[in-house]
Coordinates of C-alpha atoms (C1' of nucleotides) in Angstrom, one line a residue:
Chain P
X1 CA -24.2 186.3 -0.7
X2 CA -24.0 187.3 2.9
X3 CA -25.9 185.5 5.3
X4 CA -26.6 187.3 8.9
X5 CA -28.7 185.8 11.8
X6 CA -30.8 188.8 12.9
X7 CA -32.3 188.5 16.3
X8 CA -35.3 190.5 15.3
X9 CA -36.3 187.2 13.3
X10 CA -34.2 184.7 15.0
X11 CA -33.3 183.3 11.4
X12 CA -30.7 184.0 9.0
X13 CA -31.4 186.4 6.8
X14 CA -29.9 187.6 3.4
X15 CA -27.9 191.1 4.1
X16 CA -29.5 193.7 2.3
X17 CA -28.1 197.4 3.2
X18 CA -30.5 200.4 3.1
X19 CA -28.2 202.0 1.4
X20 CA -26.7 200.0 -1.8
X21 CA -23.2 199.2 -0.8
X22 CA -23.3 201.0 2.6
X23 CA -23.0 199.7 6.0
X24 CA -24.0 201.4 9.0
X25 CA -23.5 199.8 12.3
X26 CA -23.7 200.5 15.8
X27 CA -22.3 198.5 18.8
X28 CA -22.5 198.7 22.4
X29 CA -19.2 199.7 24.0
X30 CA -17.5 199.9 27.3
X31 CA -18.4 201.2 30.7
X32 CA -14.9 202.6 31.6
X33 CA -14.6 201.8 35.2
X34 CA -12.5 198.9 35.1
X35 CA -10.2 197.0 33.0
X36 CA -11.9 195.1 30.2
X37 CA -11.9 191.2 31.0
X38 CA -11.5 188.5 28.2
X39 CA -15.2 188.6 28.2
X40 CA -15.5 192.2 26.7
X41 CA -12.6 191.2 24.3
X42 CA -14.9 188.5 22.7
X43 CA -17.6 191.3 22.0
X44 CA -15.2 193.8 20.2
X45 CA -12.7 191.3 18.2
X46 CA -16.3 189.4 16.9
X47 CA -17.5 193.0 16.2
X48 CA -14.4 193.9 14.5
X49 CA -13.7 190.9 12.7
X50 CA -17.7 191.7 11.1
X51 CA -16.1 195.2 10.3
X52 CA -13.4 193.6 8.7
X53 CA -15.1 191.3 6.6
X54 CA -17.9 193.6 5.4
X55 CA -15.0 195.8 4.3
X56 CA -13.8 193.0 2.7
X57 CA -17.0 192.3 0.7
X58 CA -16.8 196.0 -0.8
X59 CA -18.8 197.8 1.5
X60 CA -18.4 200.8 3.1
X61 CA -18.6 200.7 6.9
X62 CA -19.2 203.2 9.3
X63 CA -18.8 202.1 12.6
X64 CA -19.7 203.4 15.8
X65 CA -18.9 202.0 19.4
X66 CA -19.4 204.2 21.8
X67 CA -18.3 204.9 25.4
X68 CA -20.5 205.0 28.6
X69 CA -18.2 207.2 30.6
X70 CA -20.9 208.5 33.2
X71 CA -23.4 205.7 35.1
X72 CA -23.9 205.0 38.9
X73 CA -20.7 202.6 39.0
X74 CA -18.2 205.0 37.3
X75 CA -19.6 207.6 40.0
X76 CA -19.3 205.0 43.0
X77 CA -15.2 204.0 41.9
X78 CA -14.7 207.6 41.1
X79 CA -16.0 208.4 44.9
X80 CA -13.8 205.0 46.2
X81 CA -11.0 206.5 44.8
X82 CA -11.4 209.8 45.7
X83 CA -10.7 211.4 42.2
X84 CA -12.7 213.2 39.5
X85 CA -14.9 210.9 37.7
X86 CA -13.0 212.2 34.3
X87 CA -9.5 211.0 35.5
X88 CA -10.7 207.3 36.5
X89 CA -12.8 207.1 32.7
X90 CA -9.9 208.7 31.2
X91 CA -7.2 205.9 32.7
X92 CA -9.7 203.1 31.8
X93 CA -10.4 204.8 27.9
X94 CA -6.8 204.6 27.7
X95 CA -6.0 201.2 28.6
X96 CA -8.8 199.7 26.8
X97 CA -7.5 201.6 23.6
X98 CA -3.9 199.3 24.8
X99 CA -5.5 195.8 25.2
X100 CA -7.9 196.4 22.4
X101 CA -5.4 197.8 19.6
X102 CA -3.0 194.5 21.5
X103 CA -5.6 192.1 19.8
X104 CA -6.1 193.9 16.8
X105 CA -8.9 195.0 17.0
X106 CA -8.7 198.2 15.1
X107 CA -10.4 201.8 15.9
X108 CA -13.9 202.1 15.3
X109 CA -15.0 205.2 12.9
X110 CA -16.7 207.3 15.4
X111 CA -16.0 206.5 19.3
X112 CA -18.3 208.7 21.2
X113 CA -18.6 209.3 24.6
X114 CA -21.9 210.1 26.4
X115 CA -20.9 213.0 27.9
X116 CA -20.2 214.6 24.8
X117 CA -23.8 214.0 23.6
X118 CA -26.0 215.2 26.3
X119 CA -27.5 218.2 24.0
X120 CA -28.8 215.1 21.8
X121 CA -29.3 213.2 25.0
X122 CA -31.9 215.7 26.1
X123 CA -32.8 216.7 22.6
X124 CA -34.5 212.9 22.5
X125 CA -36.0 213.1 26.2
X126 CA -37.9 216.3 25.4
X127 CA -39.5 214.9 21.9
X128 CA -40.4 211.8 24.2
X129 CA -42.2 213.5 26.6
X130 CA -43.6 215.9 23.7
X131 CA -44.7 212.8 22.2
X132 CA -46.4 211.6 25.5
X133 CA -44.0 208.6 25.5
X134 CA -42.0 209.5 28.5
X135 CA -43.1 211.5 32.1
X136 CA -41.0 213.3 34.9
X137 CA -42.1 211.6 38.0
X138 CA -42.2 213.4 41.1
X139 CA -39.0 213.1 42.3
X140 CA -37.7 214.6 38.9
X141 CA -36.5 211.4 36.8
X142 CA -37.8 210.7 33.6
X143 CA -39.2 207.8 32.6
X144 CA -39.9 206.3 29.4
X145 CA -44.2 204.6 29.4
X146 CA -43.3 201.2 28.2
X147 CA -46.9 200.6 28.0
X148 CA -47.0 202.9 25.1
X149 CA -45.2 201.6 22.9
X150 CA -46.7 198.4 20.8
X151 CA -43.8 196.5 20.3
X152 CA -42.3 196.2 23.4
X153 CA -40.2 193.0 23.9
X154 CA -40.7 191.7 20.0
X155 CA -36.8 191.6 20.0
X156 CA -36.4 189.9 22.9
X157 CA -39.2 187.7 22.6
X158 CA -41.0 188.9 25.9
X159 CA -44.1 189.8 26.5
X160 CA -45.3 192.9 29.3
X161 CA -47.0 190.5 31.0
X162 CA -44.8 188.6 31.4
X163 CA -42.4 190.8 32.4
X164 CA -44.3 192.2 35.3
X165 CA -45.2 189.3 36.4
X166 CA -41.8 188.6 36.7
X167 CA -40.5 188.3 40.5
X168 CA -37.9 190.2 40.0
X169 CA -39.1 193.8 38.8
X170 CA -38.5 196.8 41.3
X171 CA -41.1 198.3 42.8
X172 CA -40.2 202.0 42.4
X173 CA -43.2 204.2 43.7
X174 CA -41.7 207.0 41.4
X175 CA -42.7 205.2 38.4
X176 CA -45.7 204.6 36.7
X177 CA -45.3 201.1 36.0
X178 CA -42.7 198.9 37.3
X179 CA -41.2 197.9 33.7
X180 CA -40.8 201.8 32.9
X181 CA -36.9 202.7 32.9
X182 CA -35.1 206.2 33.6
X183 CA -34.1 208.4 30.8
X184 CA -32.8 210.9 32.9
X185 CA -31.4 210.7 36.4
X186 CA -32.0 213.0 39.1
X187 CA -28.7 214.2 40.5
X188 CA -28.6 213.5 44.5
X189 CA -25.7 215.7 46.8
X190 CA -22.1 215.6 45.3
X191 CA -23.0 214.5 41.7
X192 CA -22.1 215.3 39.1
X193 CA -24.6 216.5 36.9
X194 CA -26.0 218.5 33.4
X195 CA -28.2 221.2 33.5
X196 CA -31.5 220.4 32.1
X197 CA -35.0 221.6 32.0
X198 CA -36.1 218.5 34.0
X199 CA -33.2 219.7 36.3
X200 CA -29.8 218.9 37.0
X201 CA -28.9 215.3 36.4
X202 CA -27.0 212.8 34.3
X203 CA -28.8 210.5 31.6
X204 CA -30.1 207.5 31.9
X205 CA -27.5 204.1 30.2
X206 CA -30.4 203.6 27.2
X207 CA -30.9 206.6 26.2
X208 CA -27.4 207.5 25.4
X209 CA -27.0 204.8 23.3
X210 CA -30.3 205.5 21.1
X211 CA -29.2 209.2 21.2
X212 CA -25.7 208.3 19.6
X213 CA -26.9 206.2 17.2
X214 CA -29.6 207.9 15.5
X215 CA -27.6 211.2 15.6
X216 CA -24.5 209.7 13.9
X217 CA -26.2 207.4 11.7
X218 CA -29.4 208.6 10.9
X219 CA -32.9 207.1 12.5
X220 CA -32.6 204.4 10.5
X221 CA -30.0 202.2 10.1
X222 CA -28.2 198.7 9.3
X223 CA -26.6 196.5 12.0
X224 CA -27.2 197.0 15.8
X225 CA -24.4 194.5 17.7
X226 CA -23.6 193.7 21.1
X227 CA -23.5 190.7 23.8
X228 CA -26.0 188.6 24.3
X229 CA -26.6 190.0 28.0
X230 CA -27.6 193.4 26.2
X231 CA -30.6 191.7 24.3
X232 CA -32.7 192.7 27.1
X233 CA -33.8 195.2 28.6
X234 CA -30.5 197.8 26.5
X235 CA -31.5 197.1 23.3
X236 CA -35.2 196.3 23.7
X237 CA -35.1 200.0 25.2
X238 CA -33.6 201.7 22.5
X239 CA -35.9 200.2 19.8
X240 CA -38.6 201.4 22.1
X241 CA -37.0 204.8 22.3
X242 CA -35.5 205.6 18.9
X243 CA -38.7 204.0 17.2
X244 CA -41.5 206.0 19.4
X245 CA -38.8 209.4 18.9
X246 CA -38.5 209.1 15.3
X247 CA -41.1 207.3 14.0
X248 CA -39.3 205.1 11.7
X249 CA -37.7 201.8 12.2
X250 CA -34.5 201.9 14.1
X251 CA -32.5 198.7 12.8
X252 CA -32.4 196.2 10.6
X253 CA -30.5 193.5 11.3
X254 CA -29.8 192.8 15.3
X255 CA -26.5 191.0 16.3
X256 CA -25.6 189.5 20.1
X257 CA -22.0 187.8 20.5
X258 CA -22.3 184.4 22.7
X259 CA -20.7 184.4 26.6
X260 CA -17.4 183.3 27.5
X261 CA -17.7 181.1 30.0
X262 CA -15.2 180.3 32.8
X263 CA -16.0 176.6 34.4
X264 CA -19.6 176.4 32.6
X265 CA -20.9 180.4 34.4
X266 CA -20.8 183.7 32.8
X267 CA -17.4 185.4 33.2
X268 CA -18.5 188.9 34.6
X269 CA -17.9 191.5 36.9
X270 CA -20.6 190.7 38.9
X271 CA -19.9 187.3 39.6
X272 CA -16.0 187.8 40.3
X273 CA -14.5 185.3 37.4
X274 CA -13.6 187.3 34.7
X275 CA -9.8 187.1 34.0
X276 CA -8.6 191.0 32.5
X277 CA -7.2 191.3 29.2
X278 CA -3.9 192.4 30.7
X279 CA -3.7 189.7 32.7
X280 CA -4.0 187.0 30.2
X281 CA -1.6 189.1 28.0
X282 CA 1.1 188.0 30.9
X283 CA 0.5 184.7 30.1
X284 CA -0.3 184.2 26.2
X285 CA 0.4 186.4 23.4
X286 CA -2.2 189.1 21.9
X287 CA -3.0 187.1 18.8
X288 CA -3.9 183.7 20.7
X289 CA -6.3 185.5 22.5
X290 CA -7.9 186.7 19.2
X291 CA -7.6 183.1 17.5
X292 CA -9.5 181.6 20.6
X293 CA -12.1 183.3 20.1
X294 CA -12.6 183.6 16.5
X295 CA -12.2 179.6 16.6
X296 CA -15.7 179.3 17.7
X297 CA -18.9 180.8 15.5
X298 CA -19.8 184.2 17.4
X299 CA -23.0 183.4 18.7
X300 CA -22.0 180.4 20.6
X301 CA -20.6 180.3 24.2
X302 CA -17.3 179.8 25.0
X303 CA -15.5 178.3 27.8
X304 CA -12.5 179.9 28.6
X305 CA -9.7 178.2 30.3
X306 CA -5.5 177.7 29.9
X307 CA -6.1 174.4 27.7
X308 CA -8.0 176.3 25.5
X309 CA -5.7 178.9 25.2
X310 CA -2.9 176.3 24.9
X311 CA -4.7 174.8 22.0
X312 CA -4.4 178.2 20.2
X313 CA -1.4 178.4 20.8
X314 CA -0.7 175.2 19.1
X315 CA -2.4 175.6 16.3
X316 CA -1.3 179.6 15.5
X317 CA 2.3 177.7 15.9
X318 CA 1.5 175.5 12.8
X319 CA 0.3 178.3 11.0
X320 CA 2.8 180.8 11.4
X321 CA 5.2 177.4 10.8
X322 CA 3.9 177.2 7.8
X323 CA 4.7 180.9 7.1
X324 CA 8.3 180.3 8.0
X325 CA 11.0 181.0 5.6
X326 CA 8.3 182.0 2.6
X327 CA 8.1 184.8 0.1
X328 CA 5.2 186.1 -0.1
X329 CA 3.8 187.8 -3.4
X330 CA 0.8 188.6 -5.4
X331 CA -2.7 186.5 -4.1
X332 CA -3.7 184.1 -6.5
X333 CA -7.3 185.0 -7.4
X334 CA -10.0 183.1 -7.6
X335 CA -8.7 179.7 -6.1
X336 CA -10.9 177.1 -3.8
X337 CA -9.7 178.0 -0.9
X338 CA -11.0 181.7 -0.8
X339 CA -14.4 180.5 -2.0
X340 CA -14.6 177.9 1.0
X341 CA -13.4 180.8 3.0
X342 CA -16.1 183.4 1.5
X343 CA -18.1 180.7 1.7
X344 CA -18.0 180.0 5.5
X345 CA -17.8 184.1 6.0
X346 CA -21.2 184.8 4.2
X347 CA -22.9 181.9 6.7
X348 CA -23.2 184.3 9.3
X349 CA -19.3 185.1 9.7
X350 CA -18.4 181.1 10.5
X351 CA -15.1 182.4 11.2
X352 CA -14.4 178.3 12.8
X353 CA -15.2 176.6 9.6
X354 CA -12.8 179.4 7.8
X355 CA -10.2 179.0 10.1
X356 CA -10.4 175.1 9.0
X357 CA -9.8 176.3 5.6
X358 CA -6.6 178.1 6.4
X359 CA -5.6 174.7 8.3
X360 CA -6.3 172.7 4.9
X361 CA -4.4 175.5 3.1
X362 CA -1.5 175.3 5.5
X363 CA -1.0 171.7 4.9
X364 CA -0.8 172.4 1.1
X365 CA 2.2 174.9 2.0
X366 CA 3.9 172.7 4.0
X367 CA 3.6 169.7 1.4
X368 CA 4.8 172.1 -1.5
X369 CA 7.5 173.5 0.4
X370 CA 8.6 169.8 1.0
X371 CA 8.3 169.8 -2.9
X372 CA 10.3 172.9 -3.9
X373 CA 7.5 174.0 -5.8
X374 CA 7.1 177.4 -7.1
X375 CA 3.4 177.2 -5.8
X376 CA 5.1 178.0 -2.4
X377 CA 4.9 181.4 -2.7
X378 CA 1.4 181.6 -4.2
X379 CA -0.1 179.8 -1.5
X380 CA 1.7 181.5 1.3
X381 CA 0.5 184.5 -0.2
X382 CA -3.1 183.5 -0.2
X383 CA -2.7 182.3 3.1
X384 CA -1.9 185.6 4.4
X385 CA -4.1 187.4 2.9
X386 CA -7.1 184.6 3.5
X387 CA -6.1 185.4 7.7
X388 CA -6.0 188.8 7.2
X389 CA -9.4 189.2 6.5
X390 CA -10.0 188.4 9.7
X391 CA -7.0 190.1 11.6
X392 CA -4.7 186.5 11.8
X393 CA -1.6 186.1 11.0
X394 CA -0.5 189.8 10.3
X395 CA 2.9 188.8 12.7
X396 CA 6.3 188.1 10.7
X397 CA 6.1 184.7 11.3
X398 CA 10.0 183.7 12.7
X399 CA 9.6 186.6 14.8
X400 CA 6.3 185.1 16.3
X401 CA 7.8 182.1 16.7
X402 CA 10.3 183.9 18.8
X403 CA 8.5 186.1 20.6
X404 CA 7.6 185.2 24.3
X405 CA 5.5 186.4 27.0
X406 CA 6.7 184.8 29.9
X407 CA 10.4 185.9 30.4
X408 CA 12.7 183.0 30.3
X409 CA 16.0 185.1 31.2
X410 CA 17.4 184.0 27.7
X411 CA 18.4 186.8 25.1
X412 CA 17.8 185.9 22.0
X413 CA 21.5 186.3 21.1
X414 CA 22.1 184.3 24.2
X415 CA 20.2 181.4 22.5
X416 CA 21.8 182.0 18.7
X417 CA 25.0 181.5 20.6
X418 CA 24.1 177.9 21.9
X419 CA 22.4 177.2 19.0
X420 CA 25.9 178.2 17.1
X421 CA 27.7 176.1 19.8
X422 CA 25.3 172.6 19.1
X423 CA 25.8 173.3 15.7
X424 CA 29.4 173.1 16.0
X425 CA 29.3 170.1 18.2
X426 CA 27.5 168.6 15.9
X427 CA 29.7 169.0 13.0
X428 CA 32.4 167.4 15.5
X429 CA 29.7 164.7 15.8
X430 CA 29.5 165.0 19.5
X431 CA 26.2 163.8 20.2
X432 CA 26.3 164.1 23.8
X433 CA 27.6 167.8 23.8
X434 CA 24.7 168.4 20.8
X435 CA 22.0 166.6 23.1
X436 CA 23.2 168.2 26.0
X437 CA 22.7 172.1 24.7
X438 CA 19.4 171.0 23.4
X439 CA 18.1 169.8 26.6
X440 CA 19.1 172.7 28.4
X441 CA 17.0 174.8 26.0
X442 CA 14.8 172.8 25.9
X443 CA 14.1 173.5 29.6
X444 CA 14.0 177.3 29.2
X445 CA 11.0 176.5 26.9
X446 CA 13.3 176.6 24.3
X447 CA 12.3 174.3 21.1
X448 CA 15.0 173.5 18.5
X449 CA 14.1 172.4 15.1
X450 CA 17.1 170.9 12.3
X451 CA 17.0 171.1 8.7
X452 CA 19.0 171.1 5.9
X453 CA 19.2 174.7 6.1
X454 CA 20.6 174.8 9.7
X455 CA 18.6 174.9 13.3
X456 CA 15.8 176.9 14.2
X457 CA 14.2 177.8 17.5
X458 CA 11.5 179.1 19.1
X459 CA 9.6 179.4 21.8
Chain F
rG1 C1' -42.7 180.5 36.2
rG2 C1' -41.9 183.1 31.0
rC3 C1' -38.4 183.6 27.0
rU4 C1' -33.5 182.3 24.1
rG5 C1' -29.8 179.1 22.5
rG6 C1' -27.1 174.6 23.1
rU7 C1' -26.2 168.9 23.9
rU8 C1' -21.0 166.0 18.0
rG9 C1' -15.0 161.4 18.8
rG10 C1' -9.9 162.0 24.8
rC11 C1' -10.2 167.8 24.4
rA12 C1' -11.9 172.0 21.4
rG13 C1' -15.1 172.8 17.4
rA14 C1' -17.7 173.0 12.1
rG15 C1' -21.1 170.8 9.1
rU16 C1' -24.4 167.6 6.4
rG17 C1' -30.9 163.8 4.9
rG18 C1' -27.0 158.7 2.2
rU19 C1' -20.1 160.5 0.9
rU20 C1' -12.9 162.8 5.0
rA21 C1' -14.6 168.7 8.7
rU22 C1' -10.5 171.2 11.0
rG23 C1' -7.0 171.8 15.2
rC24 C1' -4.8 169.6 19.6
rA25 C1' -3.8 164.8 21.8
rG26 C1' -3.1 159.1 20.4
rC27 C1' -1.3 155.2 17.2
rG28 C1' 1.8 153.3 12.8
rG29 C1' 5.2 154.9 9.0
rC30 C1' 8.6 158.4 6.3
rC31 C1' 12.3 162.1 7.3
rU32 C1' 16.3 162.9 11.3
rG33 C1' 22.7 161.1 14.5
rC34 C1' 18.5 161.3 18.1
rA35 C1' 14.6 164.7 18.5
rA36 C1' 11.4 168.7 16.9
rA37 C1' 8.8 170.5 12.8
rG38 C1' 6.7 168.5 8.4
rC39 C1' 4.5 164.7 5.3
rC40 C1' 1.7 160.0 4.6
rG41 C1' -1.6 156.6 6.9
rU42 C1' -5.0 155.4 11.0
rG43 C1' -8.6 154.5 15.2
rG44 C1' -12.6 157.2 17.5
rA45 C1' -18.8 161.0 17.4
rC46 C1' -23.3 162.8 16.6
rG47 C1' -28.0 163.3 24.8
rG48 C1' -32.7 159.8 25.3
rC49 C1' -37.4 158.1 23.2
rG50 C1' -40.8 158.3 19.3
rG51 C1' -42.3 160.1 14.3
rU52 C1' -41.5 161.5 8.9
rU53 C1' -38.3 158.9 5.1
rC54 C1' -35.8 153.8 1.0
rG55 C1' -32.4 156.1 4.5
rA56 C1' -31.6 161.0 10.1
rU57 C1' -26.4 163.0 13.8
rU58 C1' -28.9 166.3 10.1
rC59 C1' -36.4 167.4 9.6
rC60 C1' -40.7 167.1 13.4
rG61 C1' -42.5 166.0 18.5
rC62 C1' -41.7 164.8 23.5
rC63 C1' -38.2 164.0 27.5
rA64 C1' -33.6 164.8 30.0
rU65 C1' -29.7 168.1 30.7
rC66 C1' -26.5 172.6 30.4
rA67 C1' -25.9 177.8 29.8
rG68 C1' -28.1 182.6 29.3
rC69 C1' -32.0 186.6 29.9
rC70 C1' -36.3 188.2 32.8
rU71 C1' -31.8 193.3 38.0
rC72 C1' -26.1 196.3 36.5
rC73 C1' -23.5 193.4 32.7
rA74 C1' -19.9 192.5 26.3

RNA sequence: GGCUGGUUGGCAGAGUGGUUAUGCAGCGGCCUGCAAAGCCGUGGACGGCGGUUCGAUUCCGCCAUCAGCCUCCA
């Protein structure tokens, strides 16, 4: 029975779908001006790896992540850069797609962009202000009446008050109230901008969102996600919105993905610490990225530093070591293991505490290989297909092993060919020559590991 | 100031009202020409103060402290 921690409630609750063995979900994507930073990777492997796992469970997903590819930042890097606001979102859709399919995370089911909803966009707006939930102000923006709408801030736990008292709300003479926010945006000289009846102008960051969702998935549906950061004001708008548009309830069950933190602060744009997915692919490979942060639960923060990366490095090492030289076959059904890790899945996707089980299950391998056992292959098997569920271990694991992201100038013939050579020495018995090869390597980063079966490196 | 969520062994990180998390690192042993990998064994922890309880790291309260949100942000 799955288990989801709904920040509507703040409690775990049981997962009950609206529709009987039916998930819809909807999660916040990317403003593509930039590169995404490891940050953003947290949100989309954690979302993924819940896409994964729900599939898993039987049920039939559609997922949606959508793309902000018009906002006030995309228009101020488009004007830096002197190019069509289309080419600079088009570059930075394209190399998200490359770092995000680099850490598995696989396509969503619907990726829409905002500018390819603005009918629905303004479709929404005008039953708003039919509705008497929303007003064009004088200087032609739309603005949604907060004040209107009774629940306000029961998601994020704020109240209006509160709110406004607040020190740090704008004054904006244009609006109503200082906690109203735009739907639609005014275009000002050398915009670019969407007809409209309220004039010509772009749409306002919430709105899209709501507008996606509900149009894609219907006014009501399952799983809302995002990062934490969203919580408020986002997605405390777009209940307000797609609730006071519709009618009906807007989503069940509310998901926010914990921080990653670089020396104990939020990695963001904002504050100038965020480290970029391509950046960190220089340094580590795709998949220790992915088992660094599925290491921790999902809503917790993370620090992110090289120790931490060098720990998952370690550790995907023993896994894929315990891969190494294994057949694998059919997946033994209904062992211990795959309860413990259904088990720590249903508990609001405790992807650490199943990781742990693939350790435990790992050490089994390696003692029945040790054996000669013809459990081997079963339990490699299960071992695979145990990771799997969560996008780890996919890689062919000598291959991993091999594989290296900082270039050490060594082919890997180049290495088979000093390996061949200390293998030869040592059937001379000449230690030194033997020690001598292996040092070398083993300053190019170059590990060598004997068996019975002959010498094996990696890197 | 209001609202969230944390505080676990050297590091990372789960979990539990009484019993081994797990990984990395350490120590001892096995294996090995020596290593590495692996296996076996092992030390080491639950922010502080109260309360509930036969018993609390686990429940409750207070305090301290950290991070986040209240402005764009995954």
């Amino acid at each position: 029975m799955l288990k989801i921690y709904n920040n509507l409630t703040n409690q775990k609750e049981i997962f009950v779908p609206i529709e009987p063995g039916k998930v819809r979900m909807y999660v916040c994507g990317i403003t593509v001006y930039d590169y995404c930073h490891i940050g953003h990777s947290r949100a989309y492997i954690v979302f993924d790896m819940v896409t994964r796992y729900l599939r898993h469970a039987g049920y039939d997903v559609t997922y949606i992540r959508n793309i902000t590819d018009i906002d006030d930042k995309i228009i101020q890097r488009a004007n830096e850069n002197n190019e069509d606001f289309h080419e600079l979102t088009k570059r930075f859709i394209e190399a998200m797609h490359e770092d995000f399919n680099k850490l598995g995370i696989l396509m969503p089911d619907i990726e829409p962009k905002a500018t390819d909803n603005i009918p629905a966009i303004l479709k929404m707006i005008e039953t708003l202000i039919e509705k008497g939930f929303a007003y064009q102000a004088d200087n032609g923006d739309v603005y949604f009446a907060v004040s209107k709408f009774d629940h306000y801030g029961e998601l994020s736990g704020k109240r209006i008050e509160d709110l406004r008292a607040g020190e740090r709300v704008d004054i904006d003479t244009n609006k109503r109230d200082p906690m109203d926010f735009v739907l639609w945006k005014t275009a000002k000289e050398g915009e670019p901008f969407w007809e409209s009846s309220y004039g010509k102008g772009r749409p306002g960051w919430h709105i899209e969102c709501s507008a996606m969702s509900t149009e894609m998935l219907g006014n009501h549906f399952d799983i809302h996600g995002g990062g934490q950061d969203l919580q408020f004001p986002h997605h405390e708008n777009e209940i307000a919105q797609s609730e006071c548009c519709t009618g009906e309830k807007f989503v069940n069950y509310w998901m926010h993905n914990g921080f990653v933190r670089v020396n104990e602060e939020k990695m963001s744009k904002s504050l100038g610490n965020f480290f970029t997915i391509r950046d960190v692919l220089k340094e580590y490979r795709a998949e220790e990225i992915r088992f660094f942060i599925l290491s921790s639960h999902y809503r917790s923060q993370i620090n992110y530093s090289d120790e931490q990366l060098d720990q998952s490095r370690s550790g995907l090492e023993r896994l894929y070591s315990a891969l190494l030289d294994v057949e694998t076959g059919d997946v033994p059904q209904g062992t211990e293991y795959q309860q413990r890790f259904e088990g720590a899945m249903n508990d609001d996707f405790n992807t650490a505490d199943a990781i742990a089980v693939l350790f435990d299950l790992a050490r089994e391998l390696n003692r029945t290989k040790a054996e000669k056992s013809t459990e081997v292959v079963a339990l490699a098997s299960l071992l695979r297909y145990l990771a799997g569920i969560i996008g780890l271990l996919e890689a062919d694991a000598a291959e991993f092993l091999k594989s290296s992201v900082t270039d050490d100038g060594l082919s890997d013939e180049s290495i088979d060919q000093k390996v061949a050579q200390r293998h030869q020495a040592k059937a001379d018995k000449d230690w030194t020559l033997a020690d001598q090869i292996r040092d070398e390597l083993t300053g190019a980063g170059i590990i060598l590991e004997d068996s019975a079966d002959g010498t094996r490196w990696r890197r």
